[in-house]
Amino acid sequence: YHWTLSMCRHPYTAHTESRACPELLRQTPRGETVVSKVNVNYLPKFTTHDSYIGLWNDYNKLYDEATYPRLIVRYEDLLFHPDYVISEVCKCAGGRVLAEDERRYITDNAKAGQKIHEGASNLLSAVMRYGDEAKRVEGFTDEERSYAERALNKDLVDKFNYKVDSLVGKMAQK
């Protein structure tokens, strides 16, 4: 659930009730721990989700249950295995893979110059961020990691071949 940190840098139309980000849980004025809701503006309607974890569950469930043909590609697979993934996508879509000398990898921030994407990753920083298991839970308390493990839709996690080992206690608290 490290991707929630990306949502803090570039929230697009998603906003939490909390001032801290990516706070999955927050304290009420009475000292109760509650889920930090996420509101998303999909003009003309708004949706509310139980934290960024709920947003991930709801968003991916819509695609998983869609009745139209679709191809779901995990970002990290494209990042770490681009040749294989692009080859498989081309086969699926009836296209052809470019010869090696025709391929071009964009190593800089592919979205440079767009204000909303200021500070976005380039290829190297993305590999370093998403390839480091410890960074995937950095910034979350044990309580938040425990909540995330319980709240993630296990069927989707399994279907998309993610691994959510117990990370509680593996990192220092924020």
mmCIF file of N, CA and C in Angstrom, residues 79-156:
data_model
loop_
_atom_site.group_PDB
_atom_site.id
_atom_site.type_symbol
_atom_site.label_atom_id
_atom_site.label_comp_id
_atom_site.label_asym_id
_atom_site.label_seq_id
_atom_site.Cartn_x
_atom_site.Cartn_y
_atom_site.Cartn_z
ATOM 1 N N LEU A 79 7.027 -1.780 -14.722
ATOM 2 C CA LEU A 79 8.246 -1.125 -14.273
ATOM 3 C C LEU A 79 9.433 -2.087 -14.251
ATOM 4 N N PHE A 80 9.238 -3.291 -13.702
ATOM 5 C CA PHE A 80 10.341 -4.221 -13.508
ATOM 6 C C PHE A 80 10.539 -5.221 -14.659
ATOM 7 N N HIS A 81 9.509 -5.439 -15.478
ATOM 8 C CA HIS A 81 9.594 -6.408 -16.582
ATOM 9 C C HIS A 81 8.978 -5.828 -17.859
ATOM 10 N N PRO A 82 9.453 -4.664 -18.285
ATOM 11 C CA PRO A 82 8.788 -3.983 -19.408
ATOM 12 C C PRO A 82 8.761 -4.787 -20.708
ATOM 13 N N ASP A 83 9.856 -5.436 -21.066
ATOM 14 C CA ASP A 83 9.881 -6.170 -22.335
ATOM 15 C C ASP A 83 8.857 -7.294 -22.349
ATOM 16 N N TYR A 84 8.825 -8.067 -21.285
ATOM 17 C CA TYR A 84 7.889 -9.187 -21.209
ATOM 18 C C TYR A 84 6.437 -8.687 -21.206
ATOM 19 N N VAL A 85 6.146 -7.686 -20.369
ATOM 20 C CA VAL A 85 4.768 -7.198 -20.239
ATOM 21 C C VAL A 85 4.287 -6.573 -21.546
ATOM 22 N N ILE A 86 5.110 -5.742 -22.145
ATOM 23 C CA ILE A 86 4.707 -5.102 -23.399
ATOM 24 C C ILE A 86 4.518 -6.143 -24.495
ATOM 25 N N SER A 87 5.363 -7.153 -24.499
ATOM 26 C CA SER A 87 5.232 -8.243 -25.468
ATOM 27 C C SER A 87 3.889 -8.956 -25.300
ATOM 28 N N GLU A 88 3.526 -9.269 -24.063
ATOM 29 C CA GLU A 88 2.261 -9.947 -23.785
ATOM 30 C C GLU A 88 1.060 -9.049 -24.118
ATOM 31 N N VAL A 89 1.163 -7.756 -23.822
ATOM 32 C CA VAL A 89 0.073 -6.823 -24.133
ATOM 33 C C VAL A 89 -0.097 -6.728 -25.649
ATOM 34 N N CYS A 90 1.001 -6.648 -26.372
ATOM 35 C CA CYS A 90 0.920 -6.599 -27.844
ATOM 36 C C CYS A 90 0.251 -7.849 -28.399
ATOM 37 N N LYS A 91 0.631 -9.016 -27.884
ATOM 38 C CA LYS A 91 -0.004 -10.269 -28.329
ATOM 39 C C LYS A 91 -1.496 -10.229 -28.063
ATOM 40 N N CYS A 92 -1.861 -9.795 -26.884
ATOM 41 C CA CYS A 92 -3.274 -9.754 -26.485
ATOM 42 C C CYS A 92 -4.076 -8.809 -27.379
ATOM 43 N N ALA A 93 -3.468 -7.678 -27.727
ATOM 44 C CA ALA A 93 -4.176 -6.651 -28.490
ATOM 45 C C ALA A 93 -4.011 -6.808 -29.997
ATOM 46 N N GLY A 94 -3.234 -7.818 -30.413
ATOM 47 C CA GLY A 94 -3.051 -8.036 -31.839
ATOM 48 C C GLY A 94 -2.016 -7.135 -32.468
ATOM 49 N N GLY A 95 -1.164 -6.548 -31.652
ATOM 50 C CA GLY A 95 -0.113 -5.668 -32.171
ATOM 51 C C GLY A 95 1.186 -6.409 -32.346
ATOM 52 N N ARG A 96 2.233 -5.655 -32.610
ATOM 53 C CA ARG A 96 3.551 -6.262 -32.746
ATOM 54 C C ARG A 96 4.528 -5.523 -31.841
ATOM 55 N N VAL A 97 5.505 -6.260 -31.366
ATOM 56 C CA VAL A 97 6.543 -5.688 -30.521
ATOM 57 C C VAL A 97 7.604 -5.095 -31.434
ATOM 58 N N LEU A 98 8.039 -3.888 -31.101
ATOM 59 C CA LEU A 98 9.098 -3.251 -31.879
ATOM 60 C C LEU A 98 10.402 -4.017 -31.715
ATOM 61 N N ALA A 99 11.209 -3.996 -32.731
ATOM 62 C CA ALA A 99 12.544 -4.591 -32.635
ATOM 63 C C ALA A 99 13.323 -3.822 -31.575
ATOM 64 N N GLU A 100 14.300 -4.484 -30.996
ATOM 65 C CA GLU A 100 15.038 -3.874 -29.884
ATOM 66 C C GLU A 100 15.629 -2.519 -30.257
ATOM 67 N N ASP A 101 16.137 -2.373 -31.475
ATOM 68 C CA ASP A 101 16.754 -1.103 -31.881
ATOM 69 C C ASP A 101 15.714 -0.006 -32.159
ATOM 70 N N GLU A 102 14.437 -0.370 -32.204
ATOM 71 C CA GLU A 102 13.369 0.615 -32.412
ATOM 72 C C GLU A 102 12.757 1.096 -31.093
ATOM 73 N N ARG A 103 13.051 0.408 -30.002
ATOM 74 C CA ARG A 103 12.446 0.746 -28.706
ATOM 75 C C ARG A 103 13.118 1.962 -28.091
ATOM 76 N N ARG A 104 12.333 2.691 -27.332
ATOM 77 C CA ARG A 104 12.857 3.863 -26.645
ATOM 78 C C ARG A 104 12.310 3.865 -25.230
ATOM 79 N N TYR A 105 13.182 3.877 -24.256
ATOM 80 C CA TYR A 105 12.769 3.939 -22.856
ATOM 81 C C TYR A 105 12.865 5.372 -22.382
ATOM 82 N N ILE A 106 11.822 5.822 -21.746
ATOM 83 C CA ILE A 106 11.829 7.164 -21.175
ATOM 84 C C ILE A 106 12.291 7.021 -19.732
ATOM 85 N N THR A 107 13.475 7.551 -19.443
ATOM 86 C CA THR A 107 14.021 7.401 -18.097
ATOM 87 C C THR A 107 13.771 8.629 -17.230
ATOM 88 N N ASP A 108 13.472 9.760 -17.846
ATOM 89 C CA ASP A 108 13.130 10.955 -17.078
ATOM 90 C C ASP A 108 11.662 10.892 -16.697
ATOM 91 N N ASN A 109 11.220 11.849 -15.926
ATOM 92 C CA ASN A 109 9.809 11.957 -15.571
ATOM 93 C C ASN A 109 9.016 12.131 -16.868
ATOM 94 N N ALA A 110 8.191 11.162 -17.183
ATOM 95 C CA ALA A 110 7.428 11.179 -18.430
ATOM 96 C C ALA A 110 6.365 12.274 -18.441
ATOM 97 N N LYS A 111 6.074 12.831 -17.283
ATOM 98 C CA LYS A 111 5.028 13.847 -17.186
ATOM 99 C C LYS A 111 5.614 15.212 -16.844
ATOM 100 N N ALA A 112 6.898 15.398 -17.106
ATOM 101 C CA ALA A 112 7.575 16.653 -16.779
ATOM 102 C C ALA A 112 6.879 17.829 -17.462
ATOM 103 N N GLY A 113 6.890 18.945 -16.769
ATOM 104 C CA GLY A 113 6.297 20.155 -17.319
ATOM 105 C C GLY A 113 4.829 20.330 -17.003
ATOM 106 N N GLN A 114 4.200 19.328 -16.401
ATOM 107 C CA GLN A 114 2.796 19.434 -16.012
ATOM 108 C C GLN A 114 2.752 19.741 -14.515
ATOM 109 N N LYS A 115 2.168 20.874 -14.157
ATOM 110 C CA LYS A 115 2.175 21.320 -12.762
ATOM 111 C C LYS A 115 1.663 20.247 -11.804
ATOM 112 N N ILE A 116 0.601 19.548 -12.166
ATOM 113 C CA ILE A 116 0.027 18.546 -11.266
ATOM 114 C C ILE A 116 1.004 17.400 -10.996
ATOM 115 N N HIS A 117 1.989 17.206 -11.865
ATOM 116 C CA HIS A 117 2.934 16.098 -11.713
ATOM 117 C C HIS A 117 4.316 16.538 -11.236
ATOM 118 N N GLU A 118 4.428 17.771 -10.702
ATOM 119 C CA GLU A 118 5.715 18.224 -10.181
ATOM 120 C C GLU A 118 6.199 17.258 -9.103
ATOM 121 N N GLY A 119 7.460 16.892 -9.175
ATOM 122 C CA GLY A 119 8.023 15.975 -8.183
ATOM 123 C C GLY A 119 7.738 14.512 -8.460
ATOM 124 N N ALA A 120 7.180 14.197 -9.630
ATOM 125 C CA ALA A 120 6.878 12.803 -9.976
ATOM 126 C C ALA A 120 8.182 12.031 -10.192
ATOM 127 N N SER A 121 8.080 10.740 -10.141
ATOM 128 C CA SER A 121 9.244 9.864 -10.262
ATOM 129 C C SER A 121 9.787 9.804 -11.682
ATOM 130 N N ASN A 122 11.092 9.551 -11.769
ATOM 131 C CA ASN A 122 11.668 9.128 -13.031
ATOM 132 C C ASN A 122 11.890 7.625 -12.909
ATOM 133 N N LEU A 123 12.440 6.994 -13.915
ATOM 134 C CA LEU A 123 12.571 5.539 -13.905
ATOM 135 C C LEU A 123 13.396 5.051 -12.714
ATOM 136 N N LEU A 124 14.540 5.668 -12.479
ATOM 137 C CA LEU A 124 15.408 5.222 -11.388
ATOM 138 C C LEU A 124 14.747 5.388 -10.024
ATOM 139 N N SER A 125 14.149 6.555 -9.771
ATOM 140 C CA SER A 125 13.517 6.753 -8.456
ATOM 141 C C SER A 125 12.306 5.840 -8.281
ATOM 142 N N ALA A 126 11.598 5.537 -9.362
ATOM 143 C CA ALA A 126 10.457 4.614 -9.265
ATOM 144 C C ALA A 126 10.934 3.203 -8.926
ATOM 145 N N VAL A 127 12.011 2.761 -9.561
ATOM 146 C CA VAL A 127 12.554 1.433 -9.269
ATOM 147 C C VAL A 127 13.019 1.377 -7.819
ATOM 148 N N MET A 128 13.692 2.419 -7.371
ATOM 149 C CA MET A 128 14.188 2.436 -5.991
ATOM 150 C C MET A 128 13.026 2.461 -4.995
ATOM 151 N N ARG A 129 11.984 3.213 -5.298
ATOM 152 C CA ARG A 129 10.845 3.324 -4.385
ATOM 153 C C ARG A 129 10.037 2.033 -4.340
ATOM 154 N N TYR A 130 9.653 1.521 -5.497
ATOM 155 C CA TYR A 130 8.760 0.364 -5.539
ATOM 156 C C TYR A 130 9.489 -0.968 -5.381
ATOM 157 N N GLY A 131 10.813 -0.949 -5.544
ATOM 158 C CA GLY A 131 11.576 -2.180 -5.395
ATOM 159 C C GLY A 131 12.059 -2.423 -3.975
ATOM 160 N N ASP A 132 11.876 -1.471 -3.105
ATOM 161 C CA ASP A 132 12.347 -1.580 -1.724
ATOM 162 C C ASP A 132 11.173 -1.963 -0.824
ATOM 163 N N GLU A 133 11.174 -3.202 -0.366
ATOM 164 C CA GLU A 133 10.060 -3.706 0.449
ATOM 165 C C GLU A 133 9.818 -2.858 1.697
ATOM 166 N N ALA A 134 10.886 -2.372 2.311
ATOM 167 C CA ALA A 134 10.737 -1.568 3.527
ATOM 168 C C ALA A 134 10.004 -0.256 3.241
ATOM 169 N N LYS A 135 10.239 0.324 2.068
ATOM 170 C CA LYS A 135 9.587 1.595 1.737
ATOM 171 C C LYS A 135 8.088 1.439 1.520
ATOM 172 N N ARG A 136 7.637 0.217 1.280
ATOM 173 C CA ARG A 136 6.211 -0.006 1.027
ATOM 174 C C ARG A 136 5.361 0.262 2.257
ATOM 175 N N VAL A 137 5.955 0.211 3.426
ATOM 176 C CA VAL A 137 5.177 0.445 4.654
ATOM 177 C C VAL A 137 5.711 1.633 5.443
ATOM 178 N N GLU A 138 6.668 2.329 4.875
ATOM 179 C CA GLU A 138 7.267 3.482 5.534
ATOM 180 C C GLU A 138 6.206 4.556 5.775
ATOM 181 N N GLY A 139 6.204 5.116 6.963
ATOM 182 C CA GLY A 139 5.278 6.194 7.274
ATOM 183 C C GLY A 139 3.956 5.736 7.864
ATOM 184 N N PHE A 140 3.769 4.430 8.037
ATOM 185 C CA PHE A 140 2.535 3.905 8.607
ATOM 186 C C PHE A 140 2.818 3.369 10.011
ATOM 187 N N THR A 141 1.891 3.596 10.907
ATOM 188 C CA THR A 141 2.025 3.027 12.244
ATOM 189 C C THR A 141 1.681 1.541 12.186
ATOM 190 N N ASP A 142 2.039 0.806 13.241
ATOM 191 C CA ASP A 142 1.657 -0.611 13.315
ATOM 192 C C ASP A 142 0.134 -0.751 13.246
ATOM 193 N N GLU A 143 -0.567 0.174 13.900
ATOM 194 C CA GLU A 143 -2.029 0.121 13.901
ATOM 195 C C GLU A 143 -2.584 0.295 12.482
ATOM 196 N N GLU A 144 -1.985 1.198 11.714
ATOM 197 C CA GLU A 144 -2.426 1.407 10.331
ATOM 198 C C GLU A 144 -2.091 0.195 9.465
ATOM 199 N N ARG A 145 -0.922 -0.379 9.653
ATOM 200 C CA ARG A 145 -0.559 -1.572 8.873
ATOM 201 C C ARG A 145 -1.496 -2.734 9.201
ATOM 202 N N SER A 146 -1.824 -2.878 10.471
ATOM 203 C CA SER A 146 -2.758 -3.928 10.881
ATOM 204 C C SER A 146 -4.129 -3.698 10.247
ATOM 205 N N TYR A 147 -4.595 -2.441 10.273
ATOM 206 C CA TYR A 147 -5.872 -2.097 9.638
ATOM 207 C C TYR A 147 -5.832 -2.438 8.146
ATOM 208 N N ALA A 148 -4.743 -2.050 7.471
ATOM 209 C CA ALA A 148 -4.632 -2.285 6.026
ATOM 210 C C ALA A 148 -4.686 -3.774 5.714
ATOM 211 N N GLU A 149 -3.990 -4.572 6.498
ATOM 212 C CA GLU A 149 -4.003 -6.020 6.268
ATOM 213 C C GLU A 149 -5.410 -6.600 6.418
ATOM 214 N N ARG A 150 -6.174 -6.084 7.359
ATOM 215 C CA ARG A 150 -7.549 -6.563 7.566
ATOM 216 C C ARG A 150 -8.492 -6.026 6.491
ATOM 217 N N ALA A 151 -8.282 -4.776 6.073
ATOM 218 C CA ALA A 151 -9.236 -4.102 5.191
ATOM 219 C C ALA A 151 -9.036 -4.403 3.710
ATOM 220 N N LEU A 152 -7.821 -4.746 3.309
ATOM 221 C CA LEU A 152 -7.598 -5.038 1.890
ATOM 222 C C LEU A 152 -8.475 -6.204 1.443
ATOM 223 N N ASN A 153 -9.062 -6.074 0.272
ATOM 224 C CA ASN A 153 -9.902 -7.127 -0.291
ATOM 225 C C ASN A 153 -8.998 -8.303 -0.667
ATOM 226 N N LYS A 154 -9.059 -9.349 0.125
ATOM 227 C CA LYS A 154 -8.162 -10.508 -0.043
ATOM 228 C C LYS A 154 -8.319 -11.164 -1.414
ATOM 229 N N ASP A 155 -9.547 -11.213 -1.922
ATOM 230 C CA ASP A 155 -9.762 -11.818 -3.241
ATOM 231 C C ASP A 155 -9.029 -11.047 -4.329
ATOM 232 N N LEU A 156 -9.101 -9.709 -4.268
ATOM 233 C CA LEU A 156 -8.402 -8.897 -5.262
ATOM 234 C C LEU A 156 -6.892 -8.988 -5.086
#
